[in-house]
Short mmCIF file of C-alpha atoms in Angstrom, two decimals:
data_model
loop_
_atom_site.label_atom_id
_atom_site.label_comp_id
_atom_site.label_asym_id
_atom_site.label_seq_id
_atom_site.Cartn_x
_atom_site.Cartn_y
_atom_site.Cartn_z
CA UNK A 1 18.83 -7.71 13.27
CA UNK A 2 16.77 -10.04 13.24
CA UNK A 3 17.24 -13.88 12.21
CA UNK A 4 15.24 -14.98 9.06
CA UNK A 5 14.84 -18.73 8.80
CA UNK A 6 11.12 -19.89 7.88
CA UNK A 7 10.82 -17.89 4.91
CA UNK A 8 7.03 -16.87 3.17
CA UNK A 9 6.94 -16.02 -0.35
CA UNK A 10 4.06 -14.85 -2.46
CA UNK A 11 3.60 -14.09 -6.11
CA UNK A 12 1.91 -12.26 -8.40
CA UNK A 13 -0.70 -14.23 -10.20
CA UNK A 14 -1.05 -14.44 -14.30
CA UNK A 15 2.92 -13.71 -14.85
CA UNK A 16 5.40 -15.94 -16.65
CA UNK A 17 8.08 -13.58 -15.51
CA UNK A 18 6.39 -14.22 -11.79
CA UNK A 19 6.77 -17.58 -12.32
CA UNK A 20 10.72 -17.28 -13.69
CA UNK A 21 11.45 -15.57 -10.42
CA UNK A 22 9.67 -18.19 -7.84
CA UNK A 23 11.35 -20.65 -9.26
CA UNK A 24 14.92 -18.97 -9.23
CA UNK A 25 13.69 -17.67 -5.79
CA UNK A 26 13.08 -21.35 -4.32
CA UNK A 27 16.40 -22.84 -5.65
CA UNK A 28 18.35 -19.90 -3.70
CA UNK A 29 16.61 -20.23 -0.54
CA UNK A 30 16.51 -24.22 -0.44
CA UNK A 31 20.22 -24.39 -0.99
CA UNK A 32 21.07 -21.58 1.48
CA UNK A 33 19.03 -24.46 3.62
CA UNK A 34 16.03 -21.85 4.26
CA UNK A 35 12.65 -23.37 5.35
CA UNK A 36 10.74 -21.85 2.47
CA UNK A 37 6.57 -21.48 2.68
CA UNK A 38 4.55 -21.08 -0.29
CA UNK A 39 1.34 -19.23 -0.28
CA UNK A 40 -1.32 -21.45 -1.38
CA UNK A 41 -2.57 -19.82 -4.63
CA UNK A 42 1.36 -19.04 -5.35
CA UNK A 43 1.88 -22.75 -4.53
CA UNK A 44 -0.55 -23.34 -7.56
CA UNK A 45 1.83 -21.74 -10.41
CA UNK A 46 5.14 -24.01 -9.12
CA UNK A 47 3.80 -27.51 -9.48
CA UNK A 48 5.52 -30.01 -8.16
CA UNK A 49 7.72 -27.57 -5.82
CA UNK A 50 7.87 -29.46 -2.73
CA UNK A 51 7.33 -27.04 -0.09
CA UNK A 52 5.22 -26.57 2.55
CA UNK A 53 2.27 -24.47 1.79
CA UNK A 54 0.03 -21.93 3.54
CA UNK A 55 -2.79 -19.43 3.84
CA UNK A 56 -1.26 -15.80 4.29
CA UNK A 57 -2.78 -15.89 7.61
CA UNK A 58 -0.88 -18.85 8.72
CA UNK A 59 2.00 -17.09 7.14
CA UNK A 60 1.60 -14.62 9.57
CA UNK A 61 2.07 -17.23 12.61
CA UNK A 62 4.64 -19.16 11.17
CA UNK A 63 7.38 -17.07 8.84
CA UNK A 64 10.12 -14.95 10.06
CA UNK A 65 10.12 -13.36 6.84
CA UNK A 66 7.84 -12.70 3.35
CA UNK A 67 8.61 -12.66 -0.04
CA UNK A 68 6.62 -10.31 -2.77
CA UNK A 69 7.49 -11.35 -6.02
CA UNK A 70 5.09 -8.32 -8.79
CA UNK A 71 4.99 -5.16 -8.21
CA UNK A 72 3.85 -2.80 -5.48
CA UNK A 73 0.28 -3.45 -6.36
CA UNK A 74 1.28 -7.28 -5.25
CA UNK A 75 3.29 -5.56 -1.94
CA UNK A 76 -0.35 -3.63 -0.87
CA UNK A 77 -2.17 -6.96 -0.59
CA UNK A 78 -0.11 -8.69 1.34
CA UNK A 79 0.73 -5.75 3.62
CA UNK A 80 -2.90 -5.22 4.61
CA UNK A 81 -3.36 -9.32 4.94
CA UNK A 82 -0.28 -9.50 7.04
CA UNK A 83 0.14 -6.13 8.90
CA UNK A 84 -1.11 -7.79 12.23
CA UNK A 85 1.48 -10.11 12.57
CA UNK A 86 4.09 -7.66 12.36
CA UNK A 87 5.80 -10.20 9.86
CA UNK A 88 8.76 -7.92 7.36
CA UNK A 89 7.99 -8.01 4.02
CA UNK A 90 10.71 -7.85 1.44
CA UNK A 91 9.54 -7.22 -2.42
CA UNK A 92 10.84 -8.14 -5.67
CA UNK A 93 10.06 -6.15 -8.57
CA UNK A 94 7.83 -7.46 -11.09
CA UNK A 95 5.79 -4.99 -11.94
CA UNK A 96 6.25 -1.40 -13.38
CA UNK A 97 7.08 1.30 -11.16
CA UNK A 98 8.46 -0.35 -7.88
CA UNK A 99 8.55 2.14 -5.31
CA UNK A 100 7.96 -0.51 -2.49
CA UNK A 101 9.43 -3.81 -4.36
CA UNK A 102 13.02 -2.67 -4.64
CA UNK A 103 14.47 -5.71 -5.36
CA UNK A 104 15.49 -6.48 -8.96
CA UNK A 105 15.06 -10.04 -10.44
CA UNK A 106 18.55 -9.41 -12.48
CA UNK A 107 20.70 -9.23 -9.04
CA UNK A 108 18.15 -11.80 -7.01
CA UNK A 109 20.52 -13.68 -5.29
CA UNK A 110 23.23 -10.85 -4.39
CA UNK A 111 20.99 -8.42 -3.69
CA UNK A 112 18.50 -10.99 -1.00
CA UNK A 113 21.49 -12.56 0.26
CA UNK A 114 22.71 -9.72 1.99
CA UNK A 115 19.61 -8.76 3.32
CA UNK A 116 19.57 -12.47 4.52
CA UNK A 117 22.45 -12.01 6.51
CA UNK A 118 21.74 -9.24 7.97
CA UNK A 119 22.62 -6.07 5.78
CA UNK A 120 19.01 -4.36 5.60
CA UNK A 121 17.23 -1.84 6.71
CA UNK A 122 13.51 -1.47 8.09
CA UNK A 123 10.84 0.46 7.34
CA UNK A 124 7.07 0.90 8.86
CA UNK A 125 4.93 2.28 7.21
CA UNK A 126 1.49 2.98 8.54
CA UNK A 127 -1.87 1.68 7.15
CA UNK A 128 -5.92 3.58 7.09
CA UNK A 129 -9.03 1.69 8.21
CA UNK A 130 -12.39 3.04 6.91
CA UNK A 131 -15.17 2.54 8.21
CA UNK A 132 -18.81 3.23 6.63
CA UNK A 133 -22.06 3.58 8.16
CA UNK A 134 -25.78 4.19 7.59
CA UNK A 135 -27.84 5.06 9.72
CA UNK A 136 -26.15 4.43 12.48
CA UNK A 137 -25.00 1.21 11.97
CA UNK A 138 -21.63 0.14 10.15
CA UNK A 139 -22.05 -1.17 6.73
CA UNK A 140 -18.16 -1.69 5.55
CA UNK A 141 -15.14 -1.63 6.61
CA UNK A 142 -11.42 -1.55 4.61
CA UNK A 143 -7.62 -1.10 4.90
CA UNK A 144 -5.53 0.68 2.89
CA UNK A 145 -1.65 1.13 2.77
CA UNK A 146 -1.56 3.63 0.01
CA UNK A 147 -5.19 5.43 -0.16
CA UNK A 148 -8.82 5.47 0.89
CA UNK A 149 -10.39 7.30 -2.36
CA UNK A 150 -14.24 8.65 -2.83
CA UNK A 151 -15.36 8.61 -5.99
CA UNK A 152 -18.39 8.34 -8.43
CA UNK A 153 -17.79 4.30 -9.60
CA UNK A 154 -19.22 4.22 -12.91
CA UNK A 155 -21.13 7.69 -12.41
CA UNK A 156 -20.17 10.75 -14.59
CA UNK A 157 -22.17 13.19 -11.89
CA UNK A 158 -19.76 14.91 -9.16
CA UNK A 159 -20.20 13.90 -5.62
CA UNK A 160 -21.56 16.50 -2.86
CA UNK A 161 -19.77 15.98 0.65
CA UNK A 162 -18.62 17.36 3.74
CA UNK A 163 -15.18 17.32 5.40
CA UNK A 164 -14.55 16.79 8.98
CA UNK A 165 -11.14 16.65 10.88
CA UNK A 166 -10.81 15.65 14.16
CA UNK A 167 -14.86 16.65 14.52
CA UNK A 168 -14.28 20.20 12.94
CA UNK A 169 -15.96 20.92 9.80
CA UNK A 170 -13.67 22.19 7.25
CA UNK A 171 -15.47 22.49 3.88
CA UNK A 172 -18.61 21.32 1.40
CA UNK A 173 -17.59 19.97 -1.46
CA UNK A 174 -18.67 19.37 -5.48
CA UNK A 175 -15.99 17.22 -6.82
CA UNK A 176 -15.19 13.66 -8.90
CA UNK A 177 -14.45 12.44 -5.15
CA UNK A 178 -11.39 12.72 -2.35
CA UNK A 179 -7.94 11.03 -2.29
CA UNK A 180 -7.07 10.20 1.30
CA UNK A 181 -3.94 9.34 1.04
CA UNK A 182 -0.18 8.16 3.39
CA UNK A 183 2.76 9.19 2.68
CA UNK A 184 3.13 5.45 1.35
CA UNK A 185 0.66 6.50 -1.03
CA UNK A 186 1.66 9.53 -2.38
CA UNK A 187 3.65 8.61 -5.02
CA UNK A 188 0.96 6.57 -6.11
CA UNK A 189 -2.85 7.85 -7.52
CA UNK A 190 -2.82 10.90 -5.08
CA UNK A 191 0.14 12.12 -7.02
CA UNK A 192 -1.25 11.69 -10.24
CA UNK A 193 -3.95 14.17 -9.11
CA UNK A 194 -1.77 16.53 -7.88
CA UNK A 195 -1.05 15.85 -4.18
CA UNK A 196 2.66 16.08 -2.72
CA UNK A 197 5.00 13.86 -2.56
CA UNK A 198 5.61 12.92 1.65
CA UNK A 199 8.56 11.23 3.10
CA UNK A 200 7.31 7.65 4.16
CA UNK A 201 8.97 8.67 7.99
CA UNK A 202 6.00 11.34 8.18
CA UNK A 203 3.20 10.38 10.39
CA UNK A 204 1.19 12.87 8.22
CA UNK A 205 -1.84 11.81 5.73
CA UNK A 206 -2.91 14.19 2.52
CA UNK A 207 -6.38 14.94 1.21
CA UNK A 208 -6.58 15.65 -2.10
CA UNK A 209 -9.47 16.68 -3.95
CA UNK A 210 -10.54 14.78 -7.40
CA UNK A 211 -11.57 17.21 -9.64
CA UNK A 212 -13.44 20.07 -7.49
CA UNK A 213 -15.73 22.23 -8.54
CA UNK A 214 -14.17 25.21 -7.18
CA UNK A 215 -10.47 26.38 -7.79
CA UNK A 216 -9.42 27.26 -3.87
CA UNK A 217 -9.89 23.20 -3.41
CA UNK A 218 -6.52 22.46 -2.41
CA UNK A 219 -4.66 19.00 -1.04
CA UNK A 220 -4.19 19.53 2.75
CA UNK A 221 -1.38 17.64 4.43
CA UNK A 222 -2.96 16.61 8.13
CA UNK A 223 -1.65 15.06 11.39
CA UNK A 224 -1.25 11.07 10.81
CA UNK A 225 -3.53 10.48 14.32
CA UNK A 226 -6.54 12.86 12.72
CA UNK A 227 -10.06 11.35 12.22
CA UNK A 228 -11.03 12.40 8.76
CA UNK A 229 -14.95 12.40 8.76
CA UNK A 230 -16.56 12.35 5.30
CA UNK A 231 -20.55 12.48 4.92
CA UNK A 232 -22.05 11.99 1.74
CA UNK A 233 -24.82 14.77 0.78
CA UNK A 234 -28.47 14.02 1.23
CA UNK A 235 -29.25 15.82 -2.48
CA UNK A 236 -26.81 13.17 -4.43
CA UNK A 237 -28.14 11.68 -7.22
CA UNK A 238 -25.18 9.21 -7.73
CA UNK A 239 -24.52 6.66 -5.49
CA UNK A 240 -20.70 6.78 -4.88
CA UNK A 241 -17.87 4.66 -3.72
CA UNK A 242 -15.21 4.12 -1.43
CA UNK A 243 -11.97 1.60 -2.31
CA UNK A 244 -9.08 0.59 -0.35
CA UNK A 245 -5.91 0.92 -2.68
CA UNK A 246 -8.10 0.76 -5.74
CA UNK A 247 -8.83 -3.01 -5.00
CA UNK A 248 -12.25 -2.91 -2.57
CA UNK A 249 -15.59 -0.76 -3.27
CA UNK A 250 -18.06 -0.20 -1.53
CA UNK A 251 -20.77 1.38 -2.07
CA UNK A 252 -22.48 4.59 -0.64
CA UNK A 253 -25.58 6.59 -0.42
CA UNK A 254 -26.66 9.98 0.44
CA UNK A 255 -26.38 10.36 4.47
CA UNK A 256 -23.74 7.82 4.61
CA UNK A 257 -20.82 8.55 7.33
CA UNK A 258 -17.10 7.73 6.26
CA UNK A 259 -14.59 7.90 8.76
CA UNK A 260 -11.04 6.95 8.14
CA UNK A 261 -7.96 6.39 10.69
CA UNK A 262 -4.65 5.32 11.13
CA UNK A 263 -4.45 1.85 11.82
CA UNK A 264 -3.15 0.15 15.18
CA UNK A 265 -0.82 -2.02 13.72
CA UNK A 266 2.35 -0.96 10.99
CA UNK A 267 3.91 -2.95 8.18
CA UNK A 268 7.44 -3.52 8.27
CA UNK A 269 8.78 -3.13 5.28
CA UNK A 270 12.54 -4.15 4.58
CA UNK A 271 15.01 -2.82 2.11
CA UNK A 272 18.53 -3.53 0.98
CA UNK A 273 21.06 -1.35 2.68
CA UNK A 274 22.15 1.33 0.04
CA UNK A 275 18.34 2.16 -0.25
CA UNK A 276 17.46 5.77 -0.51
CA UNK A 277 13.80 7.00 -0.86
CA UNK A 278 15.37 9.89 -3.05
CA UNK A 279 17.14 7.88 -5.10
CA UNK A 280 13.84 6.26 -5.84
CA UNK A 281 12.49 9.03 -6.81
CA UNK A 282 14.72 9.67 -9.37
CA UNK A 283 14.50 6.50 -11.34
CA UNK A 284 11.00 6.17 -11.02
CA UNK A 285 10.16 9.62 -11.35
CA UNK A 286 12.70 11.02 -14.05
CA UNK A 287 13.97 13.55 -11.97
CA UNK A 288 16.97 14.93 -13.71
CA UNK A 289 20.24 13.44 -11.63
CA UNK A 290 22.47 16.73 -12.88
CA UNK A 291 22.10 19.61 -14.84
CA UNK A 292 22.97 19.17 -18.70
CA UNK A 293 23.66 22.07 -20.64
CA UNK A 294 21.09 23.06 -23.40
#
């Protein structure tokens, strides 16, 4: 197991209950005598704090360990800023739904200390890159832990596109857009429109179609190495976009090429011990836990 001792920590911007947690956060890790790093904008909501500061990419260089304090939203972000480094990232819940920050506020110090010394376990979790071009030439690029998503932007007109996968042509679509999703992911938006819910130990990614025009449009679950190929129909009359976990756009027009891999590098996310990705899913979920009679 590794040995955490200069310890990053991040936090959700605009939250009182953020800032109620930082602080609590930074009195438990300075008297456990842990060299604690602030990231700079995070560094802005605890003033007078102390602590060394730092741009996440210095964070990346320097920390043995990272800190999310918001909610998985807050996790995404620093996972695509930090996969690189190959830095663990540990999360504490202050958002809503909290399938990657695990960690409740209410048992803070029990809960991190034991991951502190020692009694974790580790995740990775893959990322996408997409890349866009026109013409030839790239135009944009992105990475996403969750999803790479087509869709119309402000637009109310479907988008026309074809499907490639691994250079074979699969289908023409007429839909609100595509959800290109990991299994990280699938609990999240590609879920919501219908997609399955994956295991985060497959190496597996899932399209799922927004909308489509036809009723045999079905999510299909490919192999995690595939090169998904989308090109966006000459006869469009929308220009539509492409985000990265619902936080980038960029735009598109008719005869761009999207193509979206797996990324080289994997985050590596930590958890305490008793965590159980099925467990998860019941709290977050409301999967029934036993049957009650009627």
């Amino acid at each position: 197991m590794d040995q955490f001792r200069n310890i990053g920590v991040i936090g959700r911007m605009g939250s009182v209950k953020v800032v109620e947690t930082l602080r609590a956060l930074r009195s438990y890790l300075l008297s456990e005598n842990y060299q604690v790093i602030l990231e700079q904008d995070t560094a802005g909501m605890l003033p007078g704090h102390g602590l060394q500061v730092a741009s996440k990419k210095l964070m990346g260089e320097i920390c043995d360990l990272v800190i999310v304090v918001g909610g998985d939203g807050s996790l995404l972000g620093a996972a695509r800023e930090l996969a690189k480094s190959k830095i663990p990232l540990l999360g504490v819940n202050r958002g809503r739904l909290g399938f990657l920050t695990d960690i409740s506020p209410s048992d803070l110090e029990v809960r991190l200390g034991e991951v502190l010394q020692g009694e974790y376990i580790e995740e990775n979790r893959f990322l996408l890159d997409g890349n866009l071009e026109r013409d030839g030439q790239p135009l944009g690029f992105g990475s996403a832990l969750n999803d790479v998503v087509l869709h119309p932007g402000k637009s109310t007109r479907m988008i026309g596109f074809d499907l490639y996968i691994d250079g074979h042509f699969v289908y023409s679509q007429r839909s609100d857009g595509l959800i290109v999703s990991t299994p990280t992911g699938s609990t999240a938006y590609s879920l919501s429109a219908g997609g399955p819910i994956m295991h985060p130990k497959l190496d597996a990614v899932v399209l799922v179609p927004m909308f489509p025009h036809t009723l045999s449009s079905r999510p299909i679950v490919v192999d995690g190495k595939s090169e998904i190929k989308l090109v966006i129909g000459d006869t469009n009359e929308t220009y539509p976009q492409i985000s990265f976990d619902g936080q980038m756009d960029i735009a598109c027009a008719p005869g761009d090429i999207i193509r979206i891999t797996k990324k080289p590098f994997k985050i590596r996310l930590i958890h305490p011990k008793d965590h159980n990705f099925y467990a998860t899913c019941r709290e977050k979920l409301g999967w029934a836990s036993e049957i009650t009679a009627s």
